C-alpha positions as protocol buffer text, in pm:
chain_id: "A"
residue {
  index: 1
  type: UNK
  ca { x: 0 y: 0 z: 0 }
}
residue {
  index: 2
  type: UNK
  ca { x: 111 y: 355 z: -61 }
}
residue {
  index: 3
  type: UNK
  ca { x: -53 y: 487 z: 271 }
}
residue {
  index: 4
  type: UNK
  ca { x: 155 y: 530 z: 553 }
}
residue {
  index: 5
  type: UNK
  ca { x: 132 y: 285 z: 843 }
}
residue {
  index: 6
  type: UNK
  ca { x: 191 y: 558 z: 1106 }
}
residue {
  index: 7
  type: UNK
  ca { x: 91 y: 905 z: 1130 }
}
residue {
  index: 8
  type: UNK
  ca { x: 397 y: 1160 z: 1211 }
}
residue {
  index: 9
  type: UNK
  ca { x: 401 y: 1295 z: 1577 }
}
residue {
  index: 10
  type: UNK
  ca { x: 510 y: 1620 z: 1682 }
}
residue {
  index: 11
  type: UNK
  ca { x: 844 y: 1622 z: 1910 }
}
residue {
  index: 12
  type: UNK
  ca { x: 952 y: 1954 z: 1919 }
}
residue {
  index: 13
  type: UNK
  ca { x: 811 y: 2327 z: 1938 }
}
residue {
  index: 14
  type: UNK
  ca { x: 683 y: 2489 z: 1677 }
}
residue {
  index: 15
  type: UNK
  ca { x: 897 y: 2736 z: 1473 }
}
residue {
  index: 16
  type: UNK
  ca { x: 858 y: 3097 z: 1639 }
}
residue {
  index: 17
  type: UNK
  ca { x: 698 y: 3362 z: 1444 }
}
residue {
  index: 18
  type: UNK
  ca { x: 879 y: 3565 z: 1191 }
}
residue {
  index: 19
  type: UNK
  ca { x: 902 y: 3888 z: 1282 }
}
residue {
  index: 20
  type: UNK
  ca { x: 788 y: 4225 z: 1165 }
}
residue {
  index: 21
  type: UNK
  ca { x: 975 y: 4381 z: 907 }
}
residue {
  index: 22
  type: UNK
  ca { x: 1220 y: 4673 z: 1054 }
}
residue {
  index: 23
  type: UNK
  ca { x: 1125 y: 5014 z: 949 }
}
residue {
  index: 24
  type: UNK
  ca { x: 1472 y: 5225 z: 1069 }
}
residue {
  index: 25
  type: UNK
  ca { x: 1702 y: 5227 z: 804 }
}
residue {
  index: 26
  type: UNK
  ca { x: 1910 y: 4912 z: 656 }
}
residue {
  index: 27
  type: UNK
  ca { x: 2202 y: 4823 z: 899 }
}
residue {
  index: 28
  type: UNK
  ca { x: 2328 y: 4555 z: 683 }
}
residue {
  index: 29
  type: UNK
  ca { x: 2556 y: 4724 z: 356 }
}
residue {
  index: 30
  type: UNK
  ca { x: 2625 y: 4455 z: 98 }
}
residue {
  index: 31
  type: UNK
  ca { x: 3019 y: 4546 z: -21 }
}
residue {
  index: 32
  type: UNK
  ca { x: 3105 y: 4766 z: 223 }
}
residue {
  index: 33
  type: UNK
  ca { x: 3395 y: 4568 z: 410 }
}
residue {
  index: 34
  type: UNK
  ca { x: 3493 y: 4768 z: 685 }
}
residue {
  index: 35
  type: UNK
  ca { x: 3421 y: 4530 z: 997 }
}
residue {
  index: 36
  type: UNK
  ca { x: 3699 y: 4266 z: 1076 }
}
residue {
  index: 37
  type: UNK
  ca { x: 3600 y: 3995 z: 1287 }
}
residue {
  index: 38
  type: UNK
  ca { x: 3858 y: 3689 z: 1395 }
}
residue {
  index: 39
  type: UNK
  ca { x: 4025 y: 3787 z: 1022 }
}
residue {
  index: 40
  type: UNK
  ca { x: 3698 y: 3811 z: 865 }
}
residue {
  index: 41
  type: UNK
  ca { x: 3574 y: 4073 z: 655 }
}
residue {
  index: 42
  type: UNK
  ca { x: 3254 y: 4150 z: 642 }
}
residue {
  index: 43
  type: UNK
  ca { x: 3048 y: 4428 z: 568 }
}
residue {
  index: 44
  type: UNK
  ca { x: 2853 y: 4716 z: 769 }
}
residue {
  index: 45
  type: UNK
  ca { x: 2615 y: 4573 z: 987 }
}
residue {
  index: 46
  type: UNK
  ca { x: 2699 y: 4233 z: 983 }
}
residue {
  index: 47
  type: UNK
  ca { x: 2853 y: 3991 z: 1323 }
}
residue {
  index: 48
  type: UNK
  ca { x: 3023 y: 3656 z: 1287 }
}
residue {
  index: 49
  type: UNK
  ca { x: 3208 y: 3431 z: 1560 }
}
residue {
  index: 50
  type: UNK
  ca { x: 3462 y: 3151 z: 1467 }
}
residue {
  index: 51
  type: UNK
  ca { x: 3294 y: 2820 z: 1596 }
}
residue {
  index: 52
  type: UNK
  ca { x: 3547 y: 2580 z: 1443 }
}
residue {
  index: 53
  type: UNK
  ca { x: 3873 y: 2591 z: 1257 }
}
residue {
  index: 54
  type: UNK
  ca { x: 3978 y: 2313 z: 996 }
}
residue {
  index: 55
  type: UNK
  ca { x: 4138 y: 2020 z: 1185 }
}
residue {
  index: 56
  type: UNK
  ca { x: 4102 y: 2139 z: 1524 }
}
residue {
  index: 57
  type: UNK
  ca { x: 3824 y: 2018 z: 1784 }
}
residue {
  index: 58
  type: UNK
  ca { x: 3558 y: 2190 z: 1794 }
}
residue {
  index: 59
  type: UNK
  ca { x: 3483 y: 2343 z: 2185 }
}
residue {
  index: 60
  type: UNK
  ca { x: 3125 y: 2233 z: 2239 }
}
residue {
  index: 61
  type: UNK
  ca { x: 2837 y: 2385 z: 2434 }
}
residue {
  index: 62
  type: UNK
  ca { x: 2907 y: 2207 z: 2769 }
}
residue {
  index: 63
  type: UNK
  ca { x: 3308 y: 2322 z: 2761 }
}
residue {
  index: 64
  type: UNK
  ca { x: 3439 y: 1982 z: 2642 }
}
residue {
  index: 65
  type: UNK
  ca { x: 3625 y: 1918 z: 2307 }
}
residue {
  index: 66
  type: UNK
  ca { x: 3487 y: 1724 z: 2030 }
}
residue {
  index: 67
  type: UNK
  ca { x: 3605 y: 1380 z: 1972 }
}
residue {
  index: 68
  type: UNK
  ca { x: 3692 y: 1441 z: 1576 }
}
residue {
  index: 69
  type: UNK
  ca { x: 3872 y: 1752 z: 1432 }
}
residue {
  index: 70
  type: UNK
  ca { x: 3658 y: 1986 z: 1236 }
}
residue {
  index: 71
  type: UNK
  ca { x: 3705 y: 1902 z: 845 }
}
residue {
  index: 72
  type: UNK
  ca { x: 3944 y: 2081 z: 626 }
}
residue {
  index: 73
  type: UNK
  ca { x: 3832 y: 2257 z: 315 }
}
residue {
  index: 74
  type: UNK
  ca { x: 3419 y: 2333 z: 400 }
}
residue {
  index: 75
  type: UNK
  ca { x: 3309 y: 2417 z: 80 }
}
residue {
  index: 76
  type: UNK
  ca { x: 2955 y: 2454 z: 192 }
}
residue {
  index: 77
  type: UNK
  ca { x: 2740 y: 2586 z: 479 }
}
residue {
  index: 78
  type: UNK
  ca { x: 2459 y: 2645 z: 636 }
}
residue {
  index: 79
  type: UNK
  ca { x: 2246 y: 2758 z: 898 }
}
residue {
  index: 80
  type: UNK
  ca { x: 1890 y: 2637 z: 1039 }
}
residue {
  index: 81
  type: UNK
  ca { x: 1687 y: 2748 z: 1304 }
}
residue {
  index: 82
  type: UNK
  ca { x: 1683 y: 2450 z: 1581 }
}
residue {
  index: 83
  type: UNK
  ca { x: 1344 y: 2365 z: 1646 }
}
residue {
  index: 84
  type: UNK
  ca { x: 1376 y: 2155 z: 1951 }
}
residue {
  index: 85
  type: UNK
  ca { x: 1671 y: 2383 z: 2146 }
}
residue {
  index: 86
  type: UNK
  ca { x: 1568 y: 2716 z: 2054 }
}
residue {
  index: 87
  type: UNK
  ca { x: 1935 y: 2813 z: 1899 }
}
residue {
  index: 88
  type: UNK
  ca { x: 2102 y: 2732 z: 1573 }
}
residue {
  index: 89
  type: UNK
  ca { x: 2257 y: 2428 z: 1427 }
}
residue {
  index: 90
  type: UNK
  ca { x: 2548 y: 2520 z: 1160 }
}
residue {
  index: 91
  type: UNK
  ca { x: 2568 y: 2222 z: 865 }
}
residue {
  index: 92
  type: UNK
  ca { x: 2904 y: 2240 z: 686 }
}
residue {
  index: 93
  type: UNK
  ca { x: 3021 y: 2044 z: 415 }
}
residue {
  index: 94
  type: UNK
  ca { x: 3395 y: 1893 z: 272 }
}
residue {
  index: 95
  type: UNK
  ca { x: 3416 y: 1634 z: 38 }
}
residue {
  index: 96
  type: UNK
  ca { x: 3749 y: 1555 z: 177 }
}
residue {
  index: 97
  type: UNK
  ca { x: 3680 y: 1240 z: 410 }
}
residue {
  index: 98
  type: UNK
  ca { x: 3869 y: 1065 z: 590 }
}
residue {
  index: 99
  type: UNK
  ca { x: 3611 y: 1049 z: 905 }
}
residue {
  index: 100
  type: UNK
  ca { x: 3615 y: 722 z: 1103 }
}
residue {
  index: 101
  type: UNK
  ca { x: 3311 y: 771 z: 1247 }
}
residue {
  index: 102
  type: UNK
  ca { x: 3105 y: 981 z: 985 }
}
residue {
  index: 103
  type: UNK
  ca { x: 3051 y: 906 z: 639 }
}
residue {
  index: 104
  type: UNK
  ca { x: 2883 y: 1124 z: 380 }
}
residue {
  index: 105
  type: UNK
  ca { x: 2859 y: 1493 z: 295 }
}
residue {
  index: 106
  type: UNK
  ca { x: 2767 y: 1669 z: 616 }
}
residue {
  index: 107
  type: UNK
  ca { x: 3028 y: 1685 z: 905 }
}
């Protein structure tokens, strides 16, 4: 059969609310490089943080290290809202390998 044998159950809050557009003036100016960050450059309005550098551990949330270094040569990113802890979870990509615990795109 096509039907599903089980219907999906909800484990986590909902997403919040978007909120309402801002009506001061734009704080975010694409090109304009001025801010340095960690050796980043970014432009006018924009924040960043360093949360991992390519093969070192990562520092988690509770203090400790991570067991695996942090892949070389991310060549993709992103970041989603965490439904179920309220903060963000960063995806990053490498097709280097190498893992001995993880296989596959994401590490």
């Amino acid at each position: 059969s096509s039907q599903p044998t089980q219907s999906p159950t909800e484990t986590c809050a909902p997403t919040p609310a978007v909120s309402a557009m801002p009506t001061g003036p734009a704080t975010y100016i694409p090109g304009e490089n001025t801010v340095n960050i960690e050796g980043l450059r970014l432009s006018t309005g924009l924040q960043a943080e360093v949360i991992a550098t390519a093969n070192q551990q990562v520092l988690l949330k509770d203090g400790q290290l991570s067991a695996e270094t942090f892949h070389g040569k991310p060549d993709g990113a992103a970041v989603f809202a965490d439904e179920c802890g309220g903060g963000w979870t960063y995806e990053s990509n490498s097709e280097l390998g190498g893992s001995t615990t993880y296989s596959g795109g994401v590490g």
